[in-house]
JSON list of C-alpha atoms in Angstrom, two decimals:
[
{"chain": "A", "resi": 378, "resn": "MET", "atom": "CA", "xyz": [-21.98, 3.58, 22.78]},
{"chain": "A", "resi": 379, "resn": "ARG", "atom": "CA", "xyz": [-25.29, 5.14, 23.30]},
{"chain": "A", "resi": 380, "resn": "SER", "atom": "CA", "xyz": [-27.71, 3.33, 25.92]},
{"chain": "A", "resi": 381, "resn": "GLN", "atom": "CA", "xyz": [-30.62, 4.72, 25.25]},
{"chain": "A", "resi": 382, "resn": "LYS", "atom": "CA", "xyz": [-32.60, 5.10, 21.87]},
{"chain": "A", "resi": 383, "resn": "ARG", "atom": "CA", "xyz": [-32.55, 8.77, 20.47]},
{"chain": "A", "resi": 384, "resn": "LYS", "atom": "CA", "xyz": [-35.95, 9.93, 20.05]},
{"chain": "A", "resi": 385, "resn": "ARG", "atom": "CA", "xyz": [-36.89, 11.56, 16.38]},
{"chain": "A", "resi": 386, "resn": "GLY", "atom": "CA", "xyz": [-39.77, 13.38, 15.59]},
{"chain": "A", "resi": 387, "resn": "VAL", "atom": "CA", "xyz": [-42.82, 15.18, 17.81]},
{"chain": "A", "resi": 388, "resn": "ARG", "atom": "CA", "xyz": [-45.74, 14.00, 19.01]},
{"chain": "A", "resi": 389, "resn": "ALA", "atom": "CA", "xyz": [-49.26, 15.12, 20.33]},
{"chain": "A", "resi": 390, "resn": "THR", "atom": "CA", "xyz": [-50.54, 15.16, 24.21]},
{"chain": "A", "resi": 391, "resn": "GLU", "atom": "CA", "xyz": [-53.80, 13.10, 24.89]},
{"chain": "A", "resi": 392, "resn": "GLU", "atom": "CA", "xyz": [-55.30, 16.91, 25.26]},
{"chain": "A", "resi": 393, "resn": "GLY", "atom": "CA", "xyz": [-53.91, 17.71, 21.80]},
{"chain": "A", "resi": 394, "resn": "ILE", "atom": "CA", "xyz": [-55.46, 15.39, 20.08]},
{"chain": "A", "resi": 395, "resn": "VAL", "atom": "CA", "xyz": [-58.83, 15.73, 21.23]},
{"chain": "A", "resi": 396, "resn": "LYS", "atom": "CA", "xyz": [-58.57, 19.74, 19.73]},
{"chain": "A", "resi": 397, "resn": "VAL", "atom": "CA", "xyz": [-57.11, 17.69, 16.68]},
{"chain": "A", "resi": 398, "resn": "ILE", "atom": "CA", "xyz": [-60.25, 15.59, 16.53]},
{"chain": "A", "resi": 399, "resn": "ALA", "atom": "CA", "xyz": [-62.71, 18.68, 17.32]},
{"chain": "A", "resi": 400, "resn": "ALA", "atom": "CA", "xyz": [-60.83, 20.95, 14.79]},
{"chain": "A", "resi": 401, "resn": "MET", "atom": "CA", "xyz": [-61.66, 17.73, 12.38]},
{"chain": "A", "resi": 402, "resn": "ALA", "atom": "CA", "xyz": [-65.38, 17.40, 13.25]},
{"chain": "A", "resi": 403, "resn": "LYS", "atom": "CA", "xyz": [-65.56, 21.55, 12.20]},
{"chain": "A", "resi": 404, "resn": "GLY", "atom": "CA", "xyz": [-64.03, 20.75, 8.92]},
{"chain": "A", "resi": 405, "resn": "ASP", "atom": "CA", "xyz": [-63.86, 23.15, 6.07]},
{"chain": "A", "resi": 406, "resn": "GLU", "atom": "CA", "xyz": [-67.30, 24.83, 5.06]},
{"chain": "A", "resi": 407, "resn": "GLY", "atom": "CA", "xyz": [-69.07, 22.96, 7.84]},
{"chain": "A", "resi": 408, "resn": "LYS", "atom": "CA", "xyz": [-68.49, 19.20, 6.51]},
{"chain": "A", "resi": 409, "resn": "ARG", "atom": "CA", "xyz": [-66.14, 17.09, 8.77]},
{"chain": "A", "resi": 410, "resn": "LEU", "atom": "CA", "xyz": [-62.65, 16.23, 7.24]},
{"chain": "A", "resi": 411, "resn": "THR", "atom": "CA", "xyz": [-61.83, 12.76, 6.94]},
{"chain": "A", "resi": 412, "resn": "TYR", "atom": "CA", "xyz": [-57.85, 11.46, 7.09]},
{"chain": "A", "resi": 413, "resn": "GLU", "atom": "CA", "xyz": [-57.86, 11.97, 3.41]},
{"chain": "A", "resi": 414, "resn": "LYS", "atom": "CA", "xyz": [-58.77, 15.52, 2.96]},
{"chain": "A", "resi": 415, "resn": "LEU", "atom": "CA", "xyz": [-56.76, 16.62, 5.67]},
{"chain": "A", "resi": 416, "resn": "ALA", "atom": "CA", "xyz": [-54.07, 14.41, 4.44]},
{"chain": "A", "resi": 417, "resn": "GLU", "atom": "CA", "xyz": [-54.60, 16.39, 1.01]},
{"chain": "A", "resi": 418, "resn": "LYS", "atom": "CA", "xyz": [-54.43, 19.78, 2.69]},
{"chain": "A", "resi": 419, "resn": "ALA", "atom": "CA", "xyz": [-51.61, 19.21, 4.88]},
{"chain": "A", "resi": 420, "resn": "TRP", "atom": "CA", "xyz": [-49.38, 18.08, 2.36]},
{"chain": "A", "resi": 421, "resn": "VAL", "atom": "CA", "xyz": [-48.83, 14.85, 4.03]},
{"chain": "A", "resi": 422, "resn": "HIS", "atom": "CA", "xyz": [-49.73, 10.96, 3.67]},
{"chain": "A", "resi": 423, "resn": "VAL", "atom": "CA", "xyz": [-52.88, 9.24, 5.12]},
{"chain": "A", "resi": 424, "resn": "SER", "atom": "CA", "xyz": [-50.73, 7.24, 7.12]},
{"chain": "A", "resi": 425, "resn": "THR", "atom": "CA", "xyz": [-49.22, 10.16, 8.52]},
{"chain": "A", "resi": 426, "resn": "ILE", "atom": "CA", "xyz": [-52.17, 11.75, 9.47]},
{"chain": "A", "resi": 427, "resn": "LYS", "atom": "CA", "xyz": [-52.89, 7.96, 11.15]},
{"chain": "A", "resi": 428, "resn": "ARG", "atom": "CA", "xyz": [-49.83, 7.47, 13.21]},
{"chain": "A", "resi": 429, "resn": "PHE", "atom": "CA", "xyz": [-50.13, 11.41, 14.60]},
{"chain": "A", "resi": 430, "resn": "LEU", "atom": "CA", "xyz": [-53.72, 10.40, 15.55]},
{"chain": "A", "resi": 431, "resn": "LYS", "atom": "CA", "xyz": [-52.35, 7.36, 17.64]},
{"chain": "A", "resi": 432, "resn": "ARG", "atom": "CA", "xyz": [-50.02, 9.64, 19.19]},
{"chain": "A", "resi": 433, "resn": "ASN", "atom": "CA", "xyz": [-46.81, 7.85, 17.40]},
{"chain": "A", "resi": 434, "resn": "CYS", "atom": "CA", "xyz": [-43.90, 10.20, 16.82]},
{"chain": "A", "resi": 435, "resn": "ILE", "atom": "CA", "xyz": [-44.04, 11.87, 13.27]},
{"chain": "A", "resi": 436, "resn": "ASP", "atom": "CA", "xyz": [-41.38, 14.16, 11.60]},
{"chain": "A", "resi": 437, "resn": "LYS", "atom": "CA", "xyz": [-41.86, 17.98, 13.24]},
{"chain": "A", "resi": 438, "resn": "THR", "atom": "CA", "xyz": [-42.80, 19.32, 9.74]},
{"chain": "A", "resi": 439, "resn": "CYS", "atom": "CA", "xyz": [-45.47, 17.05, 9.05]},
{"chain": "A", "resi": 440, "resn": "ALA", "atom": "CA", "xyz": [-46.95, 18.10, 12.72]},
{"chain": "A", "resi": 441, "resn": "VAL", "atom": "CA", "xyz": [-46.60, 21.72, 11.69]},
{"chain": "A", "resi": 442, "resn": "SER", "atom": "CA", "xyz": [-48.15, 21.16, 8.43]},
{"chain": "A", "resi": 443, "resn": "ILE", "atom": "CA", "xyz": [-51.09, 19.38, 10.05]},
{"chain": "A", "resi": 444, "resn": "LEU", "atom": "CA", "xyz": [-51.59, 21.74, 12.72]},
{"chain": "A", "resi": 445, "resn": "ASN", "atom": "CA", "xyz": [-51.44, 24.74, 10.43]},
{"chain": "A", "resi": 446, "resn": "ALA", "atom": "CA", "xyz": [-53.89, 23.29, 7.80]},
{"chain": "A", "resi": 447, "resn": "LEU", "atom": "CA", "xyz": [-56.48, 22.76, 11.25]},
{"chain": "A", "resi": 448, "resn": "ASP", "atom": "CA", "xyz": [-55.67, 26.45, 12.22]},
{"chain": "A", "resi": 449, "resn": "LEU", "atom": "CA", "xyz": [-54.08, 25.16, 15.55]},
{"chain": "A", "resi": 450, "resn": "LYS", "atom": "CA", "xyz": [-50.99, 26.29, 17.12]},
{"chain": "A", "resi": 451, "resn": "TYR", "atom": "CA", "xyz": [-47.81, 24.26, 17.41]},
{"chain": "A", "resi": 452, "resn": "GLN", "atom": "CA", "xyz": [-47.61, 24.66, 21.51]},
{"chain": "A", "resi": 453, "resn": "ASP", "atom": "CA", "xyz": [-51.24, 23.90, 22.23]},
{"chain": "A", "resi": 454, "resn": "ILE", "atom": "CA", "xyz": [-51.01, 20.31, 20.54]},
{"chain": "A", "resi": 455, "resn": "ILE", "atom": "CA", "xyz": [-47.29, 19.21, 20.73]},
{"chain": "A", "resi": 456, "resn": "GLU", "atom": "CA", "xyz": [-45.82, 17.69, 23.69]},
{"chain": "A", "resi": 457, "resn": "ASN", "atom": "CA", "xyz": [-42.56, 19.52, 25.19]},
{"chain": "A", "resi": 458, "resn": "GLN", "atom": "CA", "xyz": [-39.39, 17.60, 24.89]},
{"chain": "A", "resi": 459, "resn": "GLU", "atom": "CA", "xyz": [-35.97, 17.70, 26.12]},
{"chain": "A", "resi": 460, "resn": "ASP", "atom": "CA", "xyz": [-33.20, 19.03, 23.43]},
{"chain": "A", "resi": 461, "resn": "ASN", "atom": "CA", "xyz": [-32.15, 15.97, 22.01]},
{"chain": "A", "resi": 462, "resn": "ASN", "atom": "CA", "xyz": [-29.07, 18.06, 20.21]},
{"chain": "A", "resi": 463, "resn": "THR", "atom": "CA", "xyz": [-26.97, 17.71, 23.42]},
{"chain": "A", "resi": 464, "resn": "ALA", "atom": "CA", "xyz": [-23.49, 15.65, 23.11]},
{"chain": "A", "resi": 465, "resn": "ALA", "atom": "CA", "xyz": [-23.21, 11.91, 23.81]}
]
């Protein structure tokens, strides 16, 4: 039996969130990106964007899609996590 809950997904650092918000403020063609527009551009649900910005864990592929939509680098935004693939 496991004593700790297995962590799933990834989350942004506090500094990473600042960079994401700054990238959203720049937006497309000088217009600020709303949650809805970013979700559309990243092909994810608006609730995923909100969870990500609250620093909750989200699926890695969703995080990559969001960061690609904002032209940000994954390693600059996401927390380093220990490998969860070790045997229990």
